[in-house]
Every structure is written in C-alpha cells, then in structure tokens.
Coordinates of C-alpha atoms in Angstrom, one line a residue:
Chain N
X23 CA 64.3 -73.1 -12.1
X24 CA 65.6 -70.1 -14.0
X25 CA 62.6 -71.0 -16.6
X26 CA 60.0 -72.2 -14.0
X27 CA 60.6 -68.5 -12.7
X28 CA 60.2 -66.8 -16.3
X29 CA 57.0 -69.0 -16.8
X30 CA 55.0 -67.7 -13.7
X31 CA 56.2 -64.0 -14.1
X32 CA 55.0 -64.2 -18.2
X33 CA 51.5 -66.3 -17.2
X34 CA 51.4 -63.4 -13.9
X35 CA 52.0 -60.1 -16.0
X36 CA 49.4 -61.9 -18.5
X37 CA 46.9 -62.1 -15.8
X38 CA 47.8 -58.7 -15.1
X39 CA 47.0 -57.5 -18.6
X40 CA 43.4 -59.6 -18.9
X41 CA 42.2 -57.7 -16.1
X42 CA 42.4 -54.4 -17.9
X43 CA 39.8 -55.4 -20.3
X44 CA 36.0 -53.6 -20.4
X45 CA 33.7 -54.7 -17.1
X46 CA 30.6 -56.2 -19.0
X47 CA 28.9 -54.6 -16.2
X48 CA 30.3 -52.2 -14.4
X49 CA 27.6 -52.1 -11.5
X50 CA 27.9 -56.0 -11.2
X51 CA 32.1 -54.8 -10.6
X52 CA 31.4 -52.2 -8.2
X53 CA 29.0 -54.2 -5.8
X54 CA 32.4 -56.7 -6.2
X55 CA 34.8 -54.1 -5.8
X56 CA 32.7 -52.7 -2.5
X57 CA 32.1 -56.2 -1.4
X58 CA 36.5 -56.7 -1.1
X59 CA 36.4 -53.3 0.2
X60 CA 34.4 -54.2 3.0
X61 CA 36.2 -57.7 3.6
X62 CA 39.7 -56.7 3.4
X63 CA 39.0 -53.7 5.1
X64 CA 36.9 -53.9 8.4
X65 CA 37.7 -57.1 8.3
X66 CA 41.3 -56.5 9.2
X67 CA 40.5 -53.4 10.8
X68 CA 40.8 -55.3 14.8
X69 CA 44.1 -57.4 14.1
X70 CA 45.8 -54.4 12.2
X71 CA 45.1 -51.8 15.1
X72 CA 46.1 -54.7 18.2
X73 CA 49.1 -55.3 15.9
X74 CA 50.1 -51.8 15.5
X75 CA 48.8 -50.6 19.3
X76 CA 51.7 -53.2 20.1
X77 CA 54.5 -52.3 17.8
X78 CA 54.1 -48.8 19.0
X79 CA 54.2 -49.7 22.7
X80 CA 57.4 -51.8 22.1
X81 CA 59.0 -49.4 20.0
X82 CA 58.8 -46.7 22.6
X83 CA 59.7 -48.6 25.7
X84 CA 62.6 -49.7 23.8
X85 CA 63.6 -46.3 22.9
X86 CA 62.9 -45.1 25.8
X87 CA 65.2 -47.8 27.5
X88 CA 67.8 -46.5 25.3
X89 CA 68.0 -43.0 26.3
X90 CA 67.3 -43.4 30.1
X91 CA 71.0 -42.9 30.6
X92 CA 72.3 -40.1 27.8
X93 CA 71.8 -36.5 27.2
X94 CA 68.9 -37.1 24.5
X95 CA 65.8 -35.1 26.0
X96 CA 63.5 -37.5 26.5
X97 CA 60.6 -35.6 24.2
X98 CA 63.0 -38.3 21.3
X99 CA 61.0 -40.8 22.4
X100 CA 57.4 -39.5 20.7
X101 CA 59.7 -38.1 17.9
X102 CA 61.6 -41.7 17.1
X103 CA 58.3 -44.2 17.2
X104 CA 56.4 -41.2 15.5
X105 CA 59.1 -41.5 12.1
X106 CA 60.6 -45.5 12.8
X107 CA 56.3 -45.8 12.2
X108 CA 55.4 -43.5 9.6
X109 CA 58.4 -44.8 7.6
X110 CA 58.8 -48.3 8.5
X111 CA 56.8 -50.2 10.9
X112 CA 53.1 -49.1 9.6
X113 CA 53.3 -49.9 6.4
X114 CA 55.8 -52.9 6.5
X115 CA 54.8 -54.6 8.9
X116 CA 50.9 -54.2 8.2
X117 CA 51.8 -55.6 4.6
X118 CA 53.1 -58.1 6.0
X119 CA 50.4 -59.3 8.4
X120 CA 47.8 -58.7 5.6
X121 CA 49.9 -60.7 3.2
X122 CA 49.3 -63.7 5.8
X123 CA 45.6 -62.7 6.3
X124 CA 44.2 -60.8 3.2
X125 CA 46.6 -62.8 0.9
X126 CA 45.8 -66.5 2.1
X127 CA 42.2 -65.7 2.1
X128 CA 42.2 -64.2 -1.3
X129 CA 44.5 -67.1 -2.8
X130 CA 41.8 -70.1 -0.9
X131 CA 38.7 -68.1 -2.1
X132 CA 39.9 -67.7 -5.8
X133 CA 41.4 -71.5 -5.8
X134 CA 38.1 -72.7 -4.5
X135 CA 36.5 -71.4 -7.0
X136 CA 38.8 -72.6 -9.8
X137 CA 38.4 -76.3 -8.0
X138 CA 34.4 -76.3 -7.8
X139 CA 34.6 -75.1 -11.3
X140 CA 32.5 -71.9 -10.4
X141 CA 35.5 -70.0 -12.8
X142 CA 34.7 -72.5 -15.9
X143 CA 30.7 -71.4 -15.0
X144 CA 32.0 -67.9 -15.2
X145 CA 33.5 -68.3 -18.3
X146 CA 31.0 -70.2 -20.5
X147 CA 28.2 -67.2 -19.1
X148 CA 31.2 -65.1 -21.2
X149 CA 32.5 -63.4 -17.9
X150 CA 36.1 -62.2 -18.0
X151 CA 37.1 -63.8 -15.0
X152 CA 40.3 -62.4 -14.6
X153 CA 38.6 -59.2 -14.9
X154 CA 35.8 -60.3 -12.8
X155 CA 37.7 -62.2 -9.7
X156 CA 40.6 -60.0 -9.8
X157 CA 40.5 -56.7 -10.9
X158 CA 37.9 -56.0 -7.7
X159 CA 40.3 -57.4 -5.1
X160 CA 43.2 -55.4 -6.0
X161 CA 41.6 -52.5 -6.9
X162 CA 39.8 -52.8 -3.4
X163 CA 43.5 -53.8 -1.8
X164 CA 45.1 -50.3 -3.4
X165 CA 42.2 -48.3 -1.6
X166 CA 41.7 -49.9 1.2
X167 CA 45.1 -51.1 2.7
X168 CA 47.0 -47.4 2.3
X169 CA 43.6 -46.5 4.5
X170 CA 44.2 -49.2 7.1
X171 CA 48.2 -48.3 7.1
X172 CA 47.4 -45.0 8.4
X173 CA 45.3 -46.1 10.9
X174 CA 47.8 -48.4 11.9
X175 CA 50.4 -44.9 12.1
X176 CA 48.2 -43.3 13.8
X177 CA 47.0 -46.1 16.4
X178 CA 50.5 -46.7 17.1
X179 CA 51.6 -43.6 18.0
X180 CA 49.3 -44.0 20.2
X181 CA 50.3 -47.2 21.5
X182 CA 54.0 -45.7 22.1
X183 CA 52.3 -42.6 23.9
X184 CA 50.4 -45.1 26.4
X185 CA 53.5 -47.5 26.8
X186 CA 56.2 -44.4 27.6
X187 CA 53.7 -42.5 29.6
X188 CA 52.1 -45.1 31.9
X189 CA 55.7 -46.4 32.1
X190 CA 56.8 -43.0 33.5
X191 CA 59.7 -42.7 30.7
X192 CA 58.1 -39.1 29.4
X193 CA 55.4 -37.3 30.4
X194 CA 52.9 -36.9 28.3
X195 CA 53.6 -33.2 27.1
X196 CA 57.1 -34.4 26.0
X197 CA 55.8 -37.0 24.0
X198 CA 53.0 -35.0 22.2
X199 CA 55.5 -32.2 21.8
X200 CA 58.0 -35.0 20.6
X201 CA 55.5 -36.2 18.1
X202 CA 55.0 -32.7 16.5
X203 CA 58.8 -31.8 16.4
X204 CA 61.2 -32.2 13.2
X205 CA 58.1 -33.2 11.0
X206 CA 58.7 -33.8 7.5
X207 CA 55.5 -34.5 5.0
X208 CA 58.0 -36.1 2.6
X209 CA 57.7 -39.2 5.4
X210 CA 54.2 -38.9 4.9
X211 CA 54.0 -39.9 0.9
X212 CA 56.8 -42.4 1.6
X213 CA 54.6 -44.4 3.5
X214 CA 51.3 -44.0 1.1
X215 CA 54.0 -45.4 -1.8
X216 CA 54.6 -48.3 0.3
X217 CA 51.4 -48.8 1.3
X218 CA 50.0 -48.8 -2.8
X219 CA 52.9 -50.8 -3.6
X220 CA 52.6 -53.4 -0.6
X221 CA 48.8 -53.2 -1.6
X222 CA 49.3 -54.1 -5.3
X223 CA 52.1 -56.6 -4.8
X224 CA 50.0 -58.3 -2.2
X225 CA 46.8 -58.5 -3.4
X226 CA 47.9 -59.4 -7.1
X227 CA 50.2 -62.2 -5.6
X228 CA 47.4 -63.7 -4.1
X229 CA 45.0 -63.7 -6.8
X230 CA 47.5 -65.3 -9.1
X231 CA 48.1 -68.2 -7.0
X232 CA 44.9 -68.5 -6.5
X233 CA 43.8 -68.5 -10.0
X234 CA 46.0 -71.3 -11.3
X235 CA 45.7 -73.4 -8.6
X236 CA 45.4 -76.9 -9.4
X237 CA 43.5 -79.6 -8.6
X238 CA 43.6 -81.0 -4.9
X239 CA 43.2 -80.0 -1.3
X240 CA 46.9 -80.3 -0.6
X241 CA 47.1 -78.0 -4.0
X242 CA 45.0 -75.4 -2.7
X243 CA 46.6 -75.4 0.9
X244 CA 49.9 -74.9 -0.9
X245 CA 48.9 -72.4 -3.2
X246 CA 47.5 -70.6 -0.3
X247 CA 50.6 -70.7 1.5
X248 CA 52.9 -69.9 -1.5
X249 CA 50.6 -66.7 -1.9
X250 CA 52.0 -65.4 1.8
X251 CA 55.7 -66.6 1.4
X252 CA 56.0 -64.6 -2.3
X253 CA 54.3 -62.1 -1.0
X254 CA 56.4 -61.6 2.2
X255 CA 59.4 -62.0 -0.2
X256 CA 58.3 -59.3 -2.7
X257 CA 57.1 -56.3 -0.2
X258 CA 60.5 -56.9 1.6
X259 CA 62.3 -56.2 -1.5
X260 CA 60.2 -53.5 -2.3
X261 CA 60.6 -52.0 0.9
X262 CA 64.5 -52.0 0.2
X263 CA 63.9 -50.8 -3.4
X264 CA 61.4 -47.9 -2.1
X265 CA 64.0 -47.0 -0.4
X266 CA 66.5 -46.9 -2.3
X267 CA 64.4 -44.9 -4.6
X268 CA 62.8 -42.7 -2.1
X269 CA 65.6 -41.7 0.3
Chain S
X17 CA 23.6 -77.8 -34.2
X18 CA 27.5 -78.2 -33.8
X19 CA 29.8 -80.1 -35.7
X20 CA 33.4 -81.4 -34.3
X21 CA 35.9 -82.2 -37.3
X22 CA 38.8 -84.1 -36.2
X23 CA 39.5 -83.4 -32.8
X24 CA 42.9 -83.9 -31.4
X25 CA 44.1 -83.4 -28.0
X26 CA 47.2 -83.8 -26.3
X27 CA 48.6 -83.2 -23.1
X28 CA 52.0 -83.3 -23.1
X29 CA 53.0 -86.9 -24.9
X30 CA 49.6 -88.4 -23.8
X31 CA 47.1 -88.1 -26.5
X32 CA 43.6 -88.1 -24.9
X33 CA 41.3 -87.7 -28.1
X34 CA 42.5 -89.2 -31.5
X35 CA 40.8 -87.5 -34.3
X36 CA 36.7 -87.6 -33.1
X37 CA 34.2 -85.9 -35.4
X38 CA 30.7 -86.1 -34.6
X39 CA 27.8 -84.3 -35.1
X40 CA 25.4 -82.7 -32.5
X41 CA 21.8 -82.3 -34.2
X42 CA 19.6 -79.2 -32.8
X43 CA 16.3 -79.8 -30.9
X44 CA 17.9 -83.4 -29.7
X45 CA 19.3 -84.9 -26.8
X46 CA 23.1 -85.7 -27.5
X47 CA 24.7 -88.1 -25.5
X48 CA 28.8 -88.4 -25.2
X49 CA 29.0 -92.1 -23.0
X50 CA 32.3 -94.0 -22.3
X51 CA 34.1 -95.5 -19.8
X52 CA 36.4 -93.8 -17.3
X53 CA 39.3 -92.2 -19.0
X54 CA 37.6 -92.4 -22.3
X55 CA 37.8 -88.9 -23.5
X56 CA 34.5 -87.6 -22.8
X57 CA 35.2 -84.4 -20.3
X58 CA 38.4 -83.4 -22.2
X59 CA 36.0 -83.4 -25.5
X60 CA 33.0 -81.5 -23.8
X61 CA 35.4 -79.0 -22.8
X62 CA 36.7 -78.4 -25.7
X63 CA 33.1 -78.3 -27.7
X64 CA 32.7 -75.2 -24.8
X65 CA 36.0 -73.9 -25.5
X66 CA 37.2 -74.0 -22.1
X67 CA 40.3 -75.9 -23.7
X68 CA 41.9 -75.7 -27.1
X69 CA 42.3 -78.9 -29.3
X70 CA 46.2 -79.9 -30.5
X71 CA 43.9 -80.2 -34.3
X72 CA 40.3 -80.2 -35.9
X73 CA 37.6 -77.5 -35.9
X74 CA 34.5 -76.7 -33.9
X75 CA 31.6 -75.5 -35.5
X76 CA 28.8 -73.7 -33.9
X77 CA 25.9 -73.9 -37.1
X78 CA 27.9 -72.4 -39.7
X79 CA 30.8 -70.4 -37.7
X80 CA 34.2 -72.1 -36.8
X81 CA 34.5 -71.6 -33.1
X82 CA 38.4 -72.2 -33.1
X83 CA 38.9 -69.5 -35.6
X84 CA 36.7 -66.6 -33.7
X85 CA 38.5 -63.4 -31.8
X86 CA 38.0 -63.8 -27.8
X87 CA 35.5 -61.3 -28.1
X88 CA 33.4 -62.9 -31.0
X89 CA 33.7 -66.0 -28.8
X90 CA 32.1 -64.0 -25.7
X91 CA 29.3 -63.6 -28.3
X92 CA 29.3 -67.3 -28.5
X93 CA 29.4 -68.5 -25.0
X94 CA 26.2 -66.1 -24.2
X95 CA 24.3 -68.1 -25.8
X96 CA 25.4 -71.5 -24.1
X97 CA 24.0 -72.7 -20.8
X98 CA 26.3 -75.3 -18.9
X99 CA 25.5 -78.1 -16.1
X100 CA 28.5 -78.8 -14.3
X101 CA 28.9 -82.0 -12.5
X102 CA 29.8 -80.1 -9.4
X103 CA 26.8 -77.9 -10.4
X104 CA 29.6 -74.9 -9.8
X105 CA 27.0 -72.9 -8.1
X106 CA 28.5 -69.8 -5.9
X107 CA 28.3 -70.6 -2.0
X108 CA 28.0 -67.4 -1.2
X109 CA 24.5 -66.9 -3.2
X110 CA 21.2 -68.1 -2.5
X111 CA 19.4 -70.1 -5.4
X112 CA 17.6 -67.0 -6.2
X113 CA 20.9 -64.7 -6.3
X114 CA 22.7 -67.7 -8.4
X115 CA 20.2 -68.1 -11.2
X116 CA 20.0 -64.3 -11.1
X117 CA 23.6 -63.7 -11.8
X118 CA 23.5 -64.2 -15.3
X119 CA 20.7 -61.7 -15.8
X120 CA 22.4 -59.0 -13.6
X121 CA 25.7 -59.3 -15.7
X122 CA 24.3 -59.4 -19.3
X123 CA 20.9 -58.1 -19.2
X124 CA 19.5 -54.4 -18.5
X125 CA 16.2 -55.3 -17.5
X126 CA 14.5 -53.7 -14.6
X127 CA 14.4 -55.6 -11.1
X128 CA 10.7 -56.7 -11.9
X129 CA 11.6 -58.5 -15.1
X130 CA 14.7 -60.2 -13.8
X131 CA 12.6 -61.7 -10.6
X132 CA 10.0 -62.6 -12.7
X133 CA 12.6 -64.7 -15.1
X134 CA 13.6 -66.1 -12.2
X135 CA 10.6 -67.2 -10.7
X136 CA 9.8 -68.5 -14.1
X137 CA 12.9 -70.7 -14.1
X138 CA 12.8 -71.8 -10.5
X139 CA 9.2 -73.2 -11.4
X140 CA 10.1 -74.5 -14.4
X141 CA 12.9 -76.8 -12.2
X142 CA 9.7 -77.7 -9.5
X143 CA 12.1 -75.2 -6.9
X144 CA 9.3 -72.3 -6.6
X145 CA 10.0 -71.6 -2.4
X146 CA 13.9 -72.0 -2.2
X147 CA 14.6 -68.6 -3.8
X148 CA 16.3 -67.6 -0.2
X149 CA 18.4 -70.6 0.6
X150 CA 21.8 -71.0 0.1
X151 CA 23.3 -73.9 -2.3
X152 CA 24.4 -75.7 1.1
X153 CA 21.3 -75.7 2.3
X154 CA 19.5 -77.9 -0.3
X155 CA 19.9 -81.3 -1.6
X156 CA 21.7 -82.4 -4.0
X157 CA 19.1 -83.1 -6.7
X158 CA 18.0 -79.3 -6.2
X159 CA 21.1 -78.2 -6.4
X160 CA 21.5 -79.9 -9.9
X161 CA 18.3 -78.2 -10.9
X162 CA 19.5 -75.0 -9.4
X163 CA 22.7 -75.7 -12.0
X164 CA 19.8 -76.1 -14.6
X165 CA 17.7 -72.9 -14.1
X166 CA 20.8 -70.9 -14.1
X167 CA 22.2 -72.4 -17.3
X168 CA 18.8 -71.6 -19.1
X169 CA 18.1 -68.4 -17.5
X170 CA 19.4 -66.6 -21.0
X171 CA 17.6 -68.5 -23.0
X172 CA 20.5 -70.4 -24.4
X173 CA 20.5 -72.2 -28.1
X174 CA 23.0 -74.7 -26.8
X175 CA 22.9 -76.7 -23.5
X176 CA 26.4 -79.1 -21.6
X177 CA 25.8 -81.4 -19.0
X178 CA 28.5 -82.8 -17.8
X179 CA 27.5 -85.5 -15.7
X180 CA 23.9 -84.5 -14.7
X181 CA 23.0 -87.8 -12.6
X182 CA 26.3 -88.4 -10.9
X183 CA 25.5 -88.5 -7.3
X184 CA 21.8 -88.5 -7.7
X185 CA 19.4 -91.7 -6.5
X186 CA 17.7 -93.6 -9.6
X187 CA 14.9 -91.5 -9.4
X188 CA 16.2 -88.0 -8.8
X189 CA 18.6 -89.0 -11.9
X190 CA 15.6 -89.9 -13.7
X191 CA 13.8 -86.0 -13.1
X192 CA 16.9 -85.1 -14.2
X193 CA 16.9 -86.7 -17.3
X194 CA 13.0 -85.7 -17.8
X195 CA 13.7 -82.1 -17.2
X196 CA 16.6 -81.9 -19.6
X197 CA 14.9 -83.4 -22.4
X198 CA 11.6 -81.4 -21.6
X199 CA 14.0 -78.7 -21.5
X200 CA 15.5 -79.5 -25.1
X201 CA 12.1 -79.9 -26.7
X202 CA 10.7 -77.0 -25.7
X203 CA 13.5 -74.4 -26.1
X204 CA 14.7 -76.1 -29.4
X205 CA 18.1 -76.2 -27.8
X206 CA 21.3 -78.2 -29.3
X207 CA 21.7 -80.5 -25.5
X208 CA 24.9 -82.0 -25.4
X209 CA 25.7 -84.1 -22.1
X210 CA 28.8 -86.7 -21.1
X211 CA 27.3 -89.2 -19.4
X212 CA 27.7 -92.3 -18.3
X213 CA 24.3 -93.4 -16.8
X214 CA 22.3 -96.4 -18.7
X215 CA 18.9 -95.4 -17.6
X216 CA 20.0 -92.1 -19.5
X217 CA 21.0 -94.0 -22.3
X218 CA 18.2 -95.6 -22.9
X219 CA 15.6 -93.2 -21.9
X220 CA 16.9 -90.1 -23.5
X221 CA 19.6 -90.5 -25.9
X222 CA 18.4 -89.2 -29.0
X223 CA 21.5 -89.5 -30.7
X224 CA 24.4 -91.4 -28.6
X225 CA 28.3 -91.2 -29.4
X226 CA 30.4 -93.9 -27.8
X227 CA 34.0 -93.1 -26.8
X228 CA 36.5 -95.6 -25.8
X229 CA 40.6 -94.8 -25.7
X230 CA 40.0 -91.3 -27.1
X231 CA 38.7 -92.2 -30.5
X232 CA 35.0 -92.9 -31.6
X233 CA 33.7 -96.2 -31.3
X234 CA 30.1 -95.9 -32.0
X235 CA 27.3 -93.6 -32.9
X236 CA 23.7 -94.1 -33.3
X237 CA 20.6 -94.0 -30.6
X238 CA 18.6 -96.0 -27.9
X239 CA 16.2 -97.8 -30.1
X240 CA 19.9 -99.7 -32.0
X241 CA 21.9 -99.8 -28.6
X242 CA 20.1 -103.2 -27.9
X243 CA 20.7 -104.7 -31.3
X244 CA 24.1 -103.7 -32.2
X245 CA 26.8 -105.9 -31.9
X246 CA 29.3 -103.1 -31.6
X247 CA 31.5 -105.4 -28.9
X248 CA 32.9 -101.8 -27.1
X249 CA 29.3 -101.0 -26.9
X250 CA 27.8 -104.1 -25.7
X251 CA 31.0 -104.3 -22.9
X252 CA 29.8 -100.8 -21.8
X253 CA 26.6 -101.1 -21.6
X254 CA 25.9 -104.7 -20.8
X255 CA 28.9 -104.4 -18.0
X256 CA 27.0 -106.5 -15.4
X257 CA 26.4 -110.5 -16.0
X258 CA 22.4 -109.2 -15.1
X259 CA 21.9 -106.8 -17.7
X260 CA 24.0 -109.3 -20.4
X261 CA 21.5 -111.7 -19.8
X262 CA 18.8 -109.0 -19.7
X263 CA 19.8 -108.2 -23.4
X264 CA 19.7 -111.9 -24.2
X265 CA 16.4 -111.8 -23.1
X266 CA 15.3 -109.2 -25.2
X267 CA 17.0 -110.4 -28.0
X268 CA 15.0 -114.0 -28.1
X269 CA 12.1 -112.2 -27.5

C-alpha cells in the first residue's frame, strides 16, 4: 500500500516535471490553453453561481436563525456570510464541486485519449504530450478557477442578502452596512491561495489519472472517479493545512 | 531502412518477444504477420519507440534509436508517419483540422501553404470534399485514409501501419493496401505494417516477417509464401481447409 502510494506520487511529480519542458509551438499551446479556459470556465460558470447563490442564502437564514433571540445587532448577519464565504465556503466548496465537474471531465477526456491511442499519435508526431495535454489544463485551472471563486464570493453574498432580506431577518441597509463592517483584505488573499492551490491540486489530479489510465471502459470510469475522490481528499487537507499556515 | 538486433521484451515474467532481428529495407512494403498473441504490436511499438525493449538495439539507417537523448529522439519521430488501427484521429477535429495538426505544430508556413498541403494529401487519399466533417461523420475506410493523409502530411521517411484493413470490407482493405504501397513507391519511404490480412500478404508484401510465440519464424516475400514449406507459415496462411487445397492446387499446377 505504503509503496503503491510512493509509486503514484514519484510517476505524478514526474508528470509534473515533463510538463515544464519547451512548447514546440507555443501558439498551438495557447489556442489549447484558451480552449480549457473557455471549457472550464464558462462552462462552470451556471452550476458554480446556483451553487454559491444557495450556500449564501442558507448560510444567512441560518445565522440569522441564530441571533433572532440575543443581543447581536442583526447587521452580523451580512458580516458572518460575507467572512464564513470569503474564507471558507467560496473557495472550498467551489473546489470541491469543480473537482466532481472539471476533474471527471478532464480525467475521461485525457483517458479517452490514451484508450483511442490519440496520445501514442501525439507522440510518434514528436509532441510532448504531457506538455501538450496537461500543461494547458492546469495552467487554464490556476487562471480561471480563482476567477470563478470570486464570482462565487461575490454571487453569494448576494444570495445571503436576498435570503435574510426577503425573509425579513435584516433590512437591507443592515446587511449592506454588515457586509462592509470589520473588513480585513488579509481574508481576501486567503481565499485567492486557496483558490490557486484548490486549482492546481484539482486540475493536476485529474490529468494524472487521466493520463495513465488503462485499458477498458470500466478502467476509464474508475479512473475518472478516482480523479474526484483524490481530489476531494487533497483540497480538504489543504484547506486544513492553509490554514494552519495562513491563520 | 531500419534494422532490429535482438529484440527482447518482457512484461513482468512473461516474455513476449524472444530475441527477433529483422531487417526493414527502404522503398519496400514490410510486412510483420502472425497469429494473435504472436508479438507483432509489442514489436511495432517498440521499432516506434513508444515502448522500450528488456535487450537488443533499434537502428534507424545508421543511428541506434535506443541509445538517442529524448530530444534527439523527437528529431527522429518527426520524420515517421503512423497508421493506427484505431486510426487515433482527434474527435473533436474535422479531417481537414486532423491532417492539419501536424503542420500547425512543426511547420511555420503560412496558412496558404499549409491548406494547400492539405488539399494535396486529402487528394492523394481520393477524400478531396470532406475537409469539413468530423472523423464521426465518415466511414470507416475514410477514416483509415484520413489516418493516412495525416501520417504523410510531413513527408515522413518511415511509415507504421498497425493493422490498416482491420475492420475494412475486402475491397476497401484492398484501396488500402494500393494506397500504401503507391504511397511507399512514390515517397521512397521505409513502410512497415503488422498485419494479419492474406490478400495483404500476397498482394503487397515486399518483404514478409513471420512471428509465432515471440520469436521469428520466417522471413522472405509473396512470390516464396506459396512454395515454402515453413509448416508455421503454411498453418497461418493456409488456415482454412479451402485455401489448403487452394495451395495444393497451385502447387500441381
């Protein structure tokens, strides 16, 4: 097991390396790169903002639930979803839906690939194809996904404004005013470290499982589901480890 | 031409190719034939370099494959044009995008020249018309010719087929075959392709190597696979109780 472990990590950070090497055409890279930009990007644009419209709703009714009966003025409420977001929600929980949607679809277009032996016709052309397959999609994951957490901030902030307010729990001048006070930029850069790290850890899980996958359907279905369960595991601890770090 | 020198491969305890060295002569059809499990994908893939051999050397006219840098490999592999048996094309790219792919990552030429090297290939394969449709969208005869126009698009000096006819009807197989050797003649290209079609056998093989179990078994061409009485060849071959007494009627005659 112990081995098994040290074998992937070694054969992953070697991946990791190849991709560093020269593009052989760094136009043909770019109109990859923009290609995953535009895939990873609007196309989780809808599920991340429903997702985070959501999280914010929930996360001020329940706060707001919680201080109906104390002392705490009830301006808290824009001021606890606008941090619990910025620091945790956003970035966490996007990573973690776009782990399940960015990372399976990464890991099942890569293994394809490697199964209809489109990466041995890459190779024999003489195209890095660790390079080629996944230096785009990560590089497009670090860009795009810290842009897509902060839309996800942002949009549920909103979500909690619309929840609290049409719920009557605050008026809207509370929360707006609540959602200004105490703020602290440091939150702010927190979140963006998560979101590169999350980004990274996500994207590069994906690829790798993707990339070795074997032959088979059933091989390909695993690996695609291996690439969201490693990745879930990994931006959890990362999470804890950022902060750790960070706090 | 390319030279193998004892090839040995292994995976894990199971040895799959037991010392084969054969030559590959330039300007010729090559054909690798066997049976199922004989050896004959493991060996092309290793004459392509997309595996390593356990032992032995690869030759590529007078450089030793296994001994060059990645990078002086790169060098290598530009100049070889594959058929897979899958045809590997991208989904995603129409026949016009696919055989252009090469050209748009190694070549600097302007638009112009690349669509007109493409339009040359396309009517060199009989496809001139299906530049815009995707590889889903065509048969699967012209998408083994799309496989073809993108693996000479560079010009290549060496040419792997794995498999060209597998799937194909007799006579798609056999414009297959025609193009390939057309193909060969006229680019003065090394051809190397694993087969295990008779009509190819006997229509195009040039120079034929026979594998059985992972070792060589016989070598020579179409015009001595009738006569020989190589008993692995003749079981291969001959499989069918028709074309046994097929060869018994070309023998008395």
């Amino acid at each position: 097991m112990n081995f098994n472990f040290l074998h992937e990590f070694g054969r992953y950070l070697i991946l990791m390396k190849t991709m560093f090497a020269p593009p052989e055409n760094a136009r043909m890279y770019w109109k990859e790169t923009v290609r995953q930009m535009n895939d990873i990007g609007i196309g989780s644009l809808g599920i991340i903002a429903l997702i985070a419209l959501f999280i914010g709703a929930v996360t001020s009714i329940q706060f707001a639930y919680q201080l109906s009966d104390s002392f705490i003025p009830a301006y808290y409420i824009g001021y606890i979803v606008r941090d619990s977001t910025i620091i945790e929600l956003a970035p966490t929980i996007s990573a973690l839906v776009l782990a399940g949607k960015v990372g399976s679809n990464i890991a099942a277009e890569i293994g394809g690939m490697r199964q209809k032996e489109q990466i041995d016709a890459l190779e024999i052309m003489g195209v890095n194809t660790a390079a080629y397959l996944v230096g785009p999609k990560i590089f497009a994951g670090c860009v795009v996904i810290p842009m897509l957490i902060i839309i996800a901030a942002g949009v549920s902030i909103v979500g909690g404004y619309l929840a609290a307010v049409s719920s009557g729990f605050v008026t809207a001048t509370d929360y707006i005013f609540g959602v200004h006070a105490f703020f602290v930029e440091y939150y702010v850069f927190m979140m963006l470290v998560k979101a590169f790290v999350f980004a990274f850890l996500l994207t590069s899980i994906a690829c790798y499982k993707g990339y070795y996958v074997k032959n088979g359907s059933v091989e390909l279905g695993k690996s695609s589901t291996q690439a969201v369960v490693i990745s879930y595991i990994f931006i959890l601890l990362a999470d804890y480890v950022i902060a750790l770090i960070l706090t | 031409m390319i030279k193998a020198v004892d090839i040995r491969k292994s995976f894990g305890t199971q040895e799959v190719l037991k010392g084969v060295s054969a030559t590959f002569e330039k300007g010729k059809t090559n054909l690798i034939i066997g049976r199922s499990g004989a050896g004959k994908t493991v060996f092309l893939k290793l004459l392509v370099g997309l595996l390593e051999p356990t032992s032995g050397g690869i030759w590529y006219g007078d450089i030793n494959f296994l001994n060059l840098e990645k990078s002086q490999r790169t060098d290598i592999r530009r100049e070889v044009g594959m058929l897979f048996q899958g045809n590997a094309l991208f989904d995603s790219l129409s026949v016009e995008e696919n055989i252009r792919f090469p050209l748009d990552m190694f070549t600097k030429g302007t638009k112009k020249e690349k669509d007109m090297r493409v339009n040359e290939c396309l009517e060199r394969v009989n496809l001139v018309g299906s530049n815009k449709k995707l590889p889903g969208e065509i048969s699967g005869g012209m998408q083994k010719r799309v496989g073809i126009a993108r693996a000479i698009v560079l010009d290549p000096k060496y040419l792997f087929c794995d498999e060209p006819n597998s799937g194909l009807d007799p006579k798609t197989s056999i414009l297959i075959d025609e193009l390939i050797k057309e193909l060969t003649i006229d680019n003065n290209m090394t051809t190397i392709i694993n087969t295990h079609d008779m009509n190819s056998v006997m229509e195009i093989g040039e120079k034929i190597i026979l594998l059985h179990m992972g070792e060589l078994a016989w070598v020579g061409n179409k015009n001595e696979v009738m006569e020989s009485e190589n008993q692995l060849l003749q079981d291969f071959i001959f499989a069918s109780p028709f074309l046994q007494r097929l060869r018994t009627a070309f023998i008395k005659k």
